[in-house]
């Protein structure tokens, strides 16, 4: 600055250069040229939001006067005399945070939180401890509490995998949710990553060795799973200061804080969990130390001249309670989609069917999907906390409606509920609910060609539901085969429209006529219309060309039949080459050959030849298995 006093100074930074003195930073560089805020980053999908959850905020240790609260919270089961003995033994803040008993208690809570909240979707986490000694004690305590948990699940396996009662407490509910994942829990691993010193005791060596640290980090980057190809059960890294800056692992979703972190280091640390990954809609900071006040100090670095926090800084960590507050408005948004159309969603067959029928409207169905996705994303974030329990029944109901709707209207490739849209906790909840109602068969919805389709329809009591199931099964079949014979399947689709328009809402009669149409669909196209052409291979080409013939004469019909036979024979010869449909040049040669044949027939206008030739190539591709 002294040598080049008139030079332009431009800085690129994620945090102010001089922490705690932002005004000085702005004096050096001047005002912002441009900003890219956390909120903008989240909106762009570059990062995910970070939620803050205080697990021991009332136990923030600031001195001896606060230790009573710490010990009472973590050792409530002890007598006053026993707690006093512990307090005398651990007389400083550092000693409290390194206390084996306290670390064991927190390790038990961390592991349960991780298994219930983070592990179901295959994500990983980091623990930030107060010292290197605390890191090693966390490692030992996590292994002990893992083995204890696995032992309890093994002892109660049959009971935990059986039907649950409605009155199960939080611990029982946790164990039931964990039981199906016991093999993964049994395999879970934890690794301290700490710096070394010349005077370290021998038990530090495995965790300070650089080669071993690199191996642990490489394994942490792999997807979570039992040890195998490209998977690793290493779930939690335990650090003091290492890896808190510049360490990018998208699968890291949760940061457990158990030491004092201030200013830039705190903001850098929590940013470890805001990297994007499939199914990851948020990162989570779980506070065991009570850093909320430190966070306020860190964010104050971003404060403006008036001392008010920058709105972007306020968004750095959002309290989890804000997500809980969103649940009720989101539930009402889904519910009102039905109520506004005179349908009250409820856990009865009639009410669910009325909702499914209402969602025949594609625009309403799209709105329902969007609203439900928002609700389920927030619900997944809050699960398995008690605040989510009041929403379980409605989430199960809306999930059932979506399952039935997707099957009815065949919105997914197999018409079934698409679990990829939702995270594991929500998917499991909906699956359990639907299985309990005997709705979630692990096979796709029946096709009209299935031999048991008739029995399936007969088992549907409601005439409206029966007619709707047949209509959409038939339409699904038509969509699947439309490219093979556009003229034939187009007419079948028009027949469905005609039946629905003519009979309006006389569901019993509609069901009867659709039943007859489905019999016709299953019989296939057998009538050659007096042409003598093969209905499966030649008639689709004939129908496509007959619609485009220009003019008519006494011999036109026969000429089209003759043209069809010759054209199909030529198409068969050309596409018989191995790998034909993977070769664009040969496909273009087919189009040119078809166009020449059509042109030579003098049955079509020249302007229509290009379009018709393209349509016939597509028809040949759709029927290649027959040709």
XYZ file of C-alpha atoms in Angstrom, residues 332 376 567:
3
model
C -52.506 -27.483 5.151
C -42.084 -34.716 2.941
C -42.062 -51.321 -49.215
